[in-house]
Coordinates of C-alpha atoms in Angstrom, one line a residue:
X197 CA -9.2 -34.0 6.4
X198 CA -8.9 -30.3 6.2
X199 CA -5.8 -28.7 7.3
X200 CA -6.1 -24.7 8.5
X201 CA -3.4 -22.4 8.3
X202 CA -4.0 -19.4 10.9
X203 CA -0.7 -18.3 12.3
X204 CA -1.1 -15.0 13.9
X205 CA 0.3 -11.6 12.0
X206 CA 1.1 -8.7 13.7
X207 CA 0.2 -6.3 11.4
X208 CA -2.5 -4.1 12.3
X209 CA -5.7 -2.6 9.9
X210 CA -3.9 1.1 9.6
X211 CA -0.4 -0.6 8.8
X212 CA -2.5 -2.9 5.8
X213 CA -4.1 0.1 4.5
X214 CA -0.7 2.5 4.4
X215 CA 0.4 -0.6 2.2
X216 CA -2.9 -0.7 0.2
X217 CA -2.2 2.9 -0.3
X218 CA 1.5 2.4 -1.3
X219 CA 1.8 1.8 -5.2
X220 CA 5.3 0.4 -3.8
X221 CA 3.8 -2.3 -2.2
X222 CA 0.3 -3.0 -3.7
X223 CA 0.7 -3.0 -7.3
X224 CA -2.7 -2.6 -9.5
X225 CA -2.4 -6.3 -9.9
X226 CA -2.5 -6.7 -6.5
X227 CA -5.7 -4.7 -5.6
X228 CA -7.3 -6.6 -8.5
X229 CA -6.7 -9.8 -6.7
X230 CA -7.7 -8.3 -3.3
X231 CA -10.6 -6.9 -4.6
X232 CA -12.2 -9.8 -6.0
X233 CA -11.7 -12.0 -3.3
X234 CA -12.9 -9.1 -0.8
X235 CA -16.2 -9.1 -3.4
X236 CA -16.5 -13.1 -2.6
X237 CA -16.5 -12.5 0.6
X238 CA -13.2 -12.1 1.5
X239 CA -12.8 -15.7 0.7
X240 CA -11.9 -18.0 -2.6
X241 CA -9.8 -20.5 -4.1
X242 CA -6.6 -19.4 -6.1
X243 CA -8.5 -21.2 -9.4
X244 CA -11.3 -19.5 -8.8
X245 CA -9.7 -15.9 -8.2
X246 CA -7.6 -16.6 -11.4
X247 CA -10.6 -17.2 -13.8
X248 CA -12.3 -14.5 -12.4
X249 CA -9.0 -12.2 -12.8
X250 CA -8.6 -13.8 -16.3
X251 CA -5.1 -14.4 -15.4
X252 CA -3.8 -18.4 -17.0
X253 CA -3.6 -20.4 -13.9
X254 CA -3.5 -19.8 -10.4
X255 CA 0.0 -20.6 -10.4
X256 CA 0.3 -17.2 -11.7
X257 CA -0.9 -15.8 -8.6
X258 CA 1.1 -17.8 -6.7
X259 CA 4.5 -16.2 -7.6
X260 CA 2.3 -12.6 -7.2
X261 CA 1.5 -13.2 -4.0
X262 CA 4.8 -13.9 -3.3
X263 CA 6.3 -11.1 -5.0
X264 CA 3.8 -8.9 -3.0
X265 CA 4.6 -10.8 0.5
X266 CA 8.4 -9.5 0.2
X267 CA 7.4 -6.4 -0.6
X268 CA 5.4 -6.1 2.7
X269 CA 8.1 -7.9 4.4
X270 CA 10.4 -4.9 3.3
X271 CA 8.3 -2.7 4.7
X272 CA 7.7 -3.4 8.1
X273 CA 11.1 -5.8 8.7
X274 CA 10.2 -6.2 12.6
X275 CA 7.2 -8.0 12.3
X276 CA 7.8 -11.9 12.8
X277 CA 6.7 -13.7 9.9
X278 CA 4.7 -17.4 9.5
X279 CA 7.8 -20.0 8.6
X280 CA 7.1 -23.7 7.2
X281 CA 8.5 -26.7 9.0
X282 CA 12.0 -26.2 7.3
X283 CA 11.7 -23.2 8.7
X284 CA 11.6 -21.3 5.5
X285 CA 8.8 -17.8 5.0
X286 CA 5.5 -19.0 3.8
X287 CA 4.8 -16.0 1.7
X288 CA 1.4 -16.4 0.8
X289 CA 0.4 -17.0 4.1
X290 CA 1.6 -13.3 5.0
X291 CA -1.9 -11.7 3.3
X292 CA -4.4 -14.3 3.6
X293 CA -5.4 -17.5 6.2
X294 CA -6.2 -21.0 4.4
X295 CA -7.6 -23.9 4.6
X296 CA -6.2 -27.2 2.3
X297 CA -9.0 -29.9 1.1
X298 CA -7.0 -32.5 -0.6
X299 CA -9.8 -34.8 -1.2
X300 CA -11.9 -31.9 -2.9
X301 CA -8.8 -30.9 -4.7
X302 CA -9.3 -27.1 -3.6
X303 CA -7.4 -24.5 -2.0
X304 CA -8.8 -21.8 -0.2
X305 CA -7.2 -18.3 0.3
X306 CA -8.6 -16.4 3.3
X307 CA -8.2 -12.3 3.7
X308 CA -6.7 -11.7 7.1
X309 CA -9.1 -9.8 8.8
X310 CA -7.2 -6.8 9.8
X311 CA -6.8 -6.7 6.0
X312 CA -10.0 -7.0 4.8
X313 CA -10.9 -4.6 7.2
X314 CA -8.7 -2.5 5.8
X315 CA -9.6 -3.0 2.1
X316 CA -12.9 -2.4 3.0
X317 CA -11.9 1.1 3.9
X318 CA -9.8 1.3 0.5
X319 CA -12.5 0.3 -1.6
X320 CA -15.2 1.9 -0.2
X321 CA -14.5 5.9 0.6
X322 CA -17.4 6.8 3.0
X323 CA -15.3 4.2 5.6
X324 CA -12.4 5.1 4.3
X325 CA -11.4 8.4 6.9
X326 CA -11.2 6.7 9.8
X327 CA -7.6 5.3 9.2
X328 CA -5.9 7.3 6.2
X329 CA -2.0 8.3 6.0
X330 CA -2.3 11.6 8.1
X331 CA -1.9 9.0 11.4
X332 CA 1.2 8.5 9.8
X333 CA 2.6 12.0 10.9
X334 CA 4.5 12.4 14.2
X335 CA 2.2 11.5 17.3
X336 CA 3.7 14.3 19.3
X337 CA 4.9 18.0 17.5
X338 CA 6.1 21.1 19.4
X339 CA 4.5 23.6 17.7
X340 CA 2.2 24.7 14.9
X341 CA 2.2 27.4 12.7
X342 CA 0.3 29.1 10.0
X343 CA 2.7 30.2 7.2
X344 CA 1.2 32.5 4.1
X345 CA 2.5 32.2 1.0
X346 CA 2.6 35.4 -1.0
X347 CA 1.0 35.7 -4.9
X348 CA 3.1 38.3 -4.8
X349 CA 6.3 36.0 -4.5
X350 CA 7.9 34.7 -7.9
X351 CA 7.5 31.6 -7.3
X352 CA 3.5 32.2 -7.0
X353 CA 2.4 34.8 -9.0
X354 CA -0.9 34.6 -11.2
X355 CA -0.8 30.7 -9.7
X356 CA -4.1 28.9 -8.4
X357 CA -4.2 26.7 -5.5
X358 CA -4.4 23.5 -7.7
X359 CA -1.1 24.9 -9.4
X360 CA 0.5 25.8 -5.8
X361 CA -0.6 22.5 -4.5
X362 CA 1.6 20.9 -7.6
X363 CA 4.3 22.6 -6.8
X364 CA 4.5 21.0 -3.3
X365 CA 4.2 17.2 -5.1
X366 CA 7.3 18.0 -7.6
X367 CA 9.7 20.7 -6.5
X368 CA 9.4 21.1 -2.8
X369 CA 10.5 17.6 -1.6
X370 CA 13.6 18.4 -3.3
X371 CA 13.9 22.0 -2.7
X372 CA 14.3 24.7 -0.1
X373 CA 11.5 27.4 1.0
X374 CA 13.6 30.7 1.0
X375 CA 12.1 33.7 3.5
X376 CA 11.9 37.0 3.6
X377 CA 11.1 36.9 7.8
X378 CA 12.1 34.5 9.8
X379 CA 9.2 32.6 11.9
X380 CA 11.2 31.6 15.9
X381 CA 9.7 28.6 15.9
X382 CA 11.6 24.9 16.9
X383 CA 12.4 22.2 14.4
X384 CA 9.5 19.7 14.6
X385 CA 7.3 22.4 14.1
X386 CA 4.1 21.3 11.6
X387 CA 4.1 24.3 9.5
X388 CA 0.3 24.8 7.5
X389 CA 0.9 26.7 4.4
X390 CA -1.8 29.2 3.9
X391 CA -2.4 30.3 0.1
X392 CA -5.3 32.7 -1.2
X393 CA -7.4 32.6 2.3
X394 CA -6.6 28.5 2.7
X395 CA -4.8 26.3 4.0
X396 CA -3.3 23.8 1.0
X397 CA -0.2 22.2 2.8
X398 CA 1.5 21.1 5.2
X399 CA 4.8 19.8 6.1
X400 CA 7.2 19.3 9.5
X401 CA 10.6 21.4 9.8
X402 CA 13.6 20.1 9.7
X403 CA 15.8 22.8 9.5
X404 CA 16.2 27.2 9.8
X405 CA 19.2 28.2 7.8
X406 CA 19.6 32.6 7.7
X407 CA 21.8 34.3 5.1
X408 CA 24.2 36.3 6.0
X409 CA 23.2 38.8 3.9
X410 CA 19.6 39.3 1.8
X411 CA 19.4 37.8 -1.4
X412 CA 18.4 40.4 -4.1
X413 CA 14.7 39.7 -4.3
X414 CA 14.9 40.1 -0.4
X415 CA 15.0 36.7 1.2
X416 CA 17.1 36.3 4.4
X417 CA 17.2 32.6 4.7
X418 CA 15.5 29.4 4.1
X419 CA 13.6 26.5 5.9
X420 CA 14.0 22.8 5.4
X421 CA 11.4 20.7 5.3
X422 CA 11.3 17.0 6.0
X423 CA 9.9 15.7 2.4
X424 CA 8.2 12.5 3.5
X425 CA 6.2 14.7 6.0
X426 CA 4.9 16.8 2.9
X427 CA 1.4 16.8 2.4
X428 CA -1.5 18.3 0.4
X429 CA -5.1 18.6 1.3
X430 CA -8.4 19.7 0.1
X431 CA -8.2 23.3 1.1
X432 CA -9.4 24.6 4.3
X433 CA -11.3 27.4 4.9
X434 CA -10.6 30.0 8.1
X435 CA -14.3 28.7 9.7
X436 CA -12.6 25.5 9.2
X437 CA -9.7 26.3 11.1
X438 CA -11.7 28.0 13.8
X439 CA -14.1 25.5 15.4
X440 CA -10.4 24.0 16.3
X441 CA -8.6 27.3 17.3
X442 CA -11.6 29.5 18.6
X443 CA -9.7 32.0 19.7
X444 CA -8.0 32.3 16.2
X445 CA -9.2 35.7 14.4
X446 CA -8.5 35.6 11.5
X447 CA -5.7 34.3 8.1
X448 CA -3.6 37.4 7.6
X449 CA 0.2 37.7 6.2
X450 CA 1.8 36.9 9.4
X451 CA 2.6 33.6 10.7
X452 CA 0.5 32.6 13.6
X453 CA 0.9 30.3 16.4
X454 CA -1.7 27.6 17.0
X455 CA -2.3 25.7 20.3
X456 CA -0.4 22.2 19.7
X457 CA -2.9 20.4 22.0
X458 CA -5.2 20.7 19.3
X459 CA -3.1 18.6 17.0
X460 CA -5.5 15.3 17.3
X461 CA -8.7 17.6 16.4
X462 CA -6.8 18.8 13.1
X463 CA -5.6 15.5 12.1
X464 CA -9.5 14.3 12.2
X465 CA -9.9 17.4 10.4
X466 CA -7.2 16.6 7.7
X467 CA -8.4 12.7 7.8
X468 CA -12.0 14.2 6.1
X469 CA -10.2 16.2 3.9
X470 CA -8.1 13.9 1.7
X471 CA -4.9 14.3 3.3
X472 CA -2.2 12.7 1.6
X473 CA 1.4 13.0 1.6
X474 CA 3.4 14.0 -1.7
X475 CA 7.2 12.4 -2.2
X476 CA 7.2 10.5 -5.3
X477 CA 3.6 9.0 -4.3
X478 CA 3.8 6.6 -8.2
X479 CA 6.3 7.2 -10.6
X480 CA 5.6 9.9 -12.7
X481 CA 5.4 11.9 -9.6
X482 CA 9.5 10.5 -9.6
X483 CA 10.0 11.3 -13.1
X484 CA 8.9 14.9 -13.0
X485 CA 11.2 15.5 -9.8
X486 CA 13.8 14.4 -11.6
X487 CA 13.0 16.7 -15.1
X488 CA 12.9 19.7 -12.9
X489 CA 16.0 18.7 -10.8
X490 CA 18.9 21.6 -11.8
X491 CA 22.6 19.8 -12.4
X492 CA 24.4 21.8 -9.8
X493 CA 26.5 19.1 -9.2
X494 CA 29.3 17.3 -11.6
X495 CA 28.8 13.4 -12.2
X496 CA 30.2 11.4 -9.1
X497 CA 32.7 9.0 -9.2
X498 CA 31.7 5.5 -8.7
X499 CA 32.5 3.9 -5.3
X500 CA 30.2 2.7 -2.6
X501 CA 27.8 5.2 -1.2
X502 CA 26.9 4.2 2.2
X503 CA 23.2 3.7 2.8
X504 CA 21.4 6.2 5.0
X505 CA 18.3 4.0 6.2
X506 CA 15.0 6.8 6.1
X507 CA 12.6 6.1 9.4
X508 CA 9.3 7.0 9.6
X509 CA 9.1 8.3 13.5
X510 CA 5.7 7.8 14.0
X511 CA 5.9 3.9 12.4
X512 CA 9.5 3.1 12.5
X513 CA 9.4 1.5 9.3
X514 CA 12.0 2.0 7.0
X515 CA 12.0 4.1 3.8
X516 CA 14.4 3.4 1.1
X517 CA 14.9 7.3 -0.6
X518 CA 15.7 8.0 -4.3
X519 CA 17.2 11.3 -5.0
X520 CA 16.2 12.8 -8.3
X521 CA 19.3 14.9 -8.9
X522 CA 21.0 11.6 -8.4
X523 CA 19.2 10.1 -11.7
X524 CA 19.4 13.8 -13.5
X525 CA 23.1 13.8 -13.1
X526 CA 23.1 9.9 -14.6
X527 CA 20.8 11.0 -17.5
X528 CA 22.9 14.0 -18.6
X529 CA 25.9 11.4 -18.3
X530 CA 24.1 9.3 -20.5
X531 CA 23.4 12.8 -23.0
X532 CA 19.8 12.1 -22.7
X533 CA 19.9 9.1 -25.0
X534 CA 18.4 5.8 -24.5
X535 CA 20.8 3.7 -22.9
X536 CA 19.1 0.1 -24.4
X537 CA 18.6 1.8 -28.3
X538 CA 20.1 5.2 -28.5
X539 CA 17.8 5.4 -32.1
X540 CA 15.1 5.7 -29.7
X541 CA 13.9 9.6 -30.0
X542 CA 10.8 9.9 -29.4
X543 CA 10.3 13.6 -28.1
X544 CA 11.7 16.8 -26.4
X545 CA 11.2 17.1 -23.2
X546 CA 9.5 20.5 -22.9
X547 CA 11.4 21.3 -19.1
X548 CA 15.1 20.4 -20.4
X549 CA 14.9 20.5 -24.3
X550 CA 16.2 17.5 -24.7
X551 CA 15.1 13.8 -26.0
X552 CA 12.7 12.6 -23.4
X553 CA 14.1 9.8 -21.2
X554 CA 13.6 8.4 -17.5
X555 CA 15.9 7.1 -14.6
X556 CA 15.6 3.5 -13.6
X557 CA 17.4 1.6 -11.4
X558 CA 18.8 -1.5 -12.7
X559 CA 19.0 -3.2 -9.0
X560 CA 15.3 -1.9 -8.1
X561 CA 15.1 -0.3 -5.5
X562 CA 12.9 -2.8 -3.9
X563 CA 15.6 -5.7 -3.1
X564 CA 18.1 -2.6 -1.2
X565 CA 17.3 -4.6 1.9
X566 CA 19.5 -7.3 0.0
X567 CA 22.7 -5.1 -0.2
X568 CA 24.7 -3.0 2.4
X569 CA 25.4 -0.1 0.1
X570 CA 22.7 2.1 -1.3
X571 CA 20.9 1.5 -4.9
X572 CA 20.9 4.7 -5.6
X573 CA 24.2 5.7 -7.1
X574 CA 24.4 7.0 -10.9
X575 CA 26.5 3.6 -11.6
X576 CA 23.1 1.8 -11.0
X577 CA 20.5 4.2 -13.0
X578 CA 19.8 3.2 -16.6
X579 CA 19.0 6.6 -18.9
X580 CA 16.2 4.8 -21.3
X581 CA 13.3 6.4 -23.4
X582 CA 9.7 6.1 -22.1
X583 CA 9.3 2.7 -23.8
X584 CA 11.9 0.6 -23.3
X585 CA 11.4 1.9 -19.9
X586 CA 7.7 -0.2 -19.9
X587 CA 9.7 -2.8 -21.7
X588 CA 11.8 -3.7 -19.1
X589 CA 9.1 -3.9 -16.5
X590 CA 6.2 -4.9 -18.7
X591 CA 7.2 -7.6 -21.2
X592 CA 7.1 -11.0 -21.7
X593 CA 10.1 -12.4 -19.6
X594 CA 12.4 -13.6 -22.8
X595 CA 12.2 -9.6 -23.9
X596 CA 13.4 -8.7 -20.8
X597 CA 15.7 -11.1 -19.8
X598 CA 17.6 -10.3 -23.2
X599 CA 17.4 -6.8 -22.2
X600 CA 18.9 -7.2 -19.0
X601 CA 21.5 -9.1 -19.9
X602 CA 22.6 -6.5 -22.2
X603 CA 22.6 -3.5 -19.7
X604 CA 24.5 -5.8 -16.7
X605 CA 27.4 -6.1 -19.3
X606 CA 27.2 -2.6 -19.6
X607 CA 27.2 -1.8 -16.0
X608 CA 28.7 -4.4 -14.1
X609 CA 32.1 -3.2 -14.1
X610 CA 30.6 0.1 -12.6
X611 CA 28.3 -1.5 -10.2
X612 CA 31.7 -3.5 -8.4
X613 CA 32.9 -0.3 -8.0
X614 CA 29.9 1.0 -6.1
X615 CA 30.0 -2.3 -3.9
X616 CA 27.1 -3.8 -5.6
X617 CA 27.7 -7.4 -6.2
X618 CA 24.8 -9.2 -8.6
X619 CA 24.5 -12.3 -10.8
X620 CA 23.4 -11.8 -14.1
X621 CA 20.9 -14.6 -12.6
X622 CA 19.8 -12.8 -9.7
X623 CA 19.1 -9.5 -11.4
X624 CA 16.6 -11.4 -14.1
X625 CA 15.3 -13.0 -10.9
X626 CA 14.6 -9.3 -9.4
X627 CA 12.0 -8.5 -12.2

């Protein structure tokens, strides 16, 4: 007798392919697995998906899928998830439907449609534009406005738009924009940065601070920009622009005001012209934020830091923020070394001058639905060199488990004080 497992999900194509789009969520792992099955037809047995992975057994993608199925379940916490009879999550059944054949001895795993739809449009490009990230950004904006950026600023000079548009991936999300004149525009505004006759980025305002008196290279203020609304874009041309805004004349060094009710025509516009948003989109995207970060700030005491729970207003799911001055200042605690073998010295860094090393989170970041205070405290950032840094992700689970162990007795102390209670056991279980 076969026995079907269909419960309903309510999680719709766009909200599969944001995750599909999220390294945070769908690891490369993951994709592999989703991709082959979506090549069988969206359908296969976990045996047969493992051989053709060329991963041991299928129980192997057993504890995947459940690793991936909490991450989903961290990102979008509302949606009601299928539950056994002992009423406990059935995590597999969060990606895929199935269908048991004990006699046959086989398992089928099933993509949920609204996924599969949406890996088709992941995997294949040309259907790809019809439900990218840019229907992420707010549904409703009270203004838009083109902003030019000068070559002749500091900040720009001699700089192409493939160099301008890397500045808005590493140091804008953790920086302000300083101005010379001030645009009288509301907060919300979407603000399109125009650079050498294009438009290159974009980005939602969140603040207008004036000085009270010019700096020395002439700015009179600065604007704040909401990082997780930051976004790059192939660059658009002024035609481009104008079969939108017809009555728009022309790019010049002012900033202009565009007609809001067109914002649904320019986010088709943006969805054909591989929009996507910027804040620490993988980690080396992180890791550079956190090179360039500047140490205005002395190291913090350790106590609990209370956890400020990010929102997306156009999804309302919830965004767990890392702050890259937060892992500079733990780094420069650490005096660059590498915190698991301080022999390891592998480089300089050519931004600081210093041995090269990154910021990880002991706790990851991952399990903060698990704790009432935030993750991201200096108490709970490791300082280690590039490779032990893939170590204690990547190894085989005796290498890390050892490794662990060793930084919890080196931290544990300091992570009570931040309010962050964790078994040695639990942590090795996080990884």
């Amino acid at each position: 007798m076969v026995k079907e497992y269909r419960d309903p999900l309510d999680i719709t194509k766009k909200e599969w392919l944001e995750m599909l789009e999220n390294p945070e969520v769908f690891r490369k792992a993951d994709l592999q697995l989703i991709k082959t099955i979506l090549d069988n037809r969206g359908k296969m047995s976990g045996s047969e998906a493992a051989e053709k992975i060329g991963a041991k057994s299928h129980g192997v993608l057993n504890l995947q899928v459940g690793r991936l199925s909490k991450r989903i379940m961290k990102f979008l916490p509302e949606v009601d998830y299928p539950i056994n009879d002992l009423g406990n999550t059935r995590y597999w059944h969060i990606p895929f439907l199935g269908e048991d054949y004990p006699q046959k001895n086989r398992y089928y795993w099933e993509l949920r449609k609204e996924l599969e739809g949406a890996a088709e449009a992941y995997f294949n490009p040309q259907s790809k534009t019809a439900i990218i990230p840019v229907f992420s950004l707010p549904k409703d904006i009270p203004a838009i406005r083109l902003l030019p950026m000068s070559e002749m600023d500091p900040e720009f000079t001699g700089r192409s738009i493939e160099e301008v548009q890397s500045w808005f991936k590493v140091y804008l999300p953790i920086n302000i924009y300083q101005f010379r004149r001030k645009m009288d525009t509301p907060e919300g505004t979407l603000v399109l940065f125009q650079y050498q006759g294009r438009l290159i980025a974009s980005a939602v305002l969140e603040e207008i601070v004036s000085y009270d008196e010019a700096t020395p290279y002439g700015y009179t203020g600065y604007y704040q920009f909401s990082s997780p609304t930051i976004a790059i874009f192939d660059p658009l041309s002024f035609s481009d622009v104008h079969e939108i805004w017809t009555k728009l004349k022309s790019f010049n060094r002012s900033s202009q005001k565009l007609d809001s009710d067109k914002f649904s025509s320019l986010k088709k516009l943006l969805a054909s012209r591989n929009f996507r948003f910027v804040v620490y989109e993988d980690e080396v995207t992180f890791q550079n934020a956190v090179e360039i970060s500047e140490l205005w700030e002395a190291e913090e005491e350790d106590k609990p830091k209370e956890l400020i729970v990010k929102v997306s207003k156009a999804s309302e799911k919830l965004k767990w923020g890392r702050d890259p001055a937060i892992a500079k200042r733990a780094i420069a605690a650490a005096e660059f070394k590498c915190k698991s073998d301080a022999s390891h010295e592998f480089f300089i860094s050519a931004i600081t001058g210093e041995n090269y090393v990154e910021g990880h989170h002991l706790i990851p970041l991952e399990f903060q639905y698990e704790f009432e205070n935030s993750l991201d405290v200096e108490a709970n950032i490791i300082s280690l060199c590039a490779m032990c840094h893939k170590k204690i992700h990547h190894a085989q689970k005796s290498e890390k488990d050892s490794m662990i162990e060793e930084l919890y007795a080196k931290r544990r102390s300091r992570l009570q004080k931040c309010g962050l209670e964790v078994s040695r056991a639990k942590l090795k279980g996080f990884y």
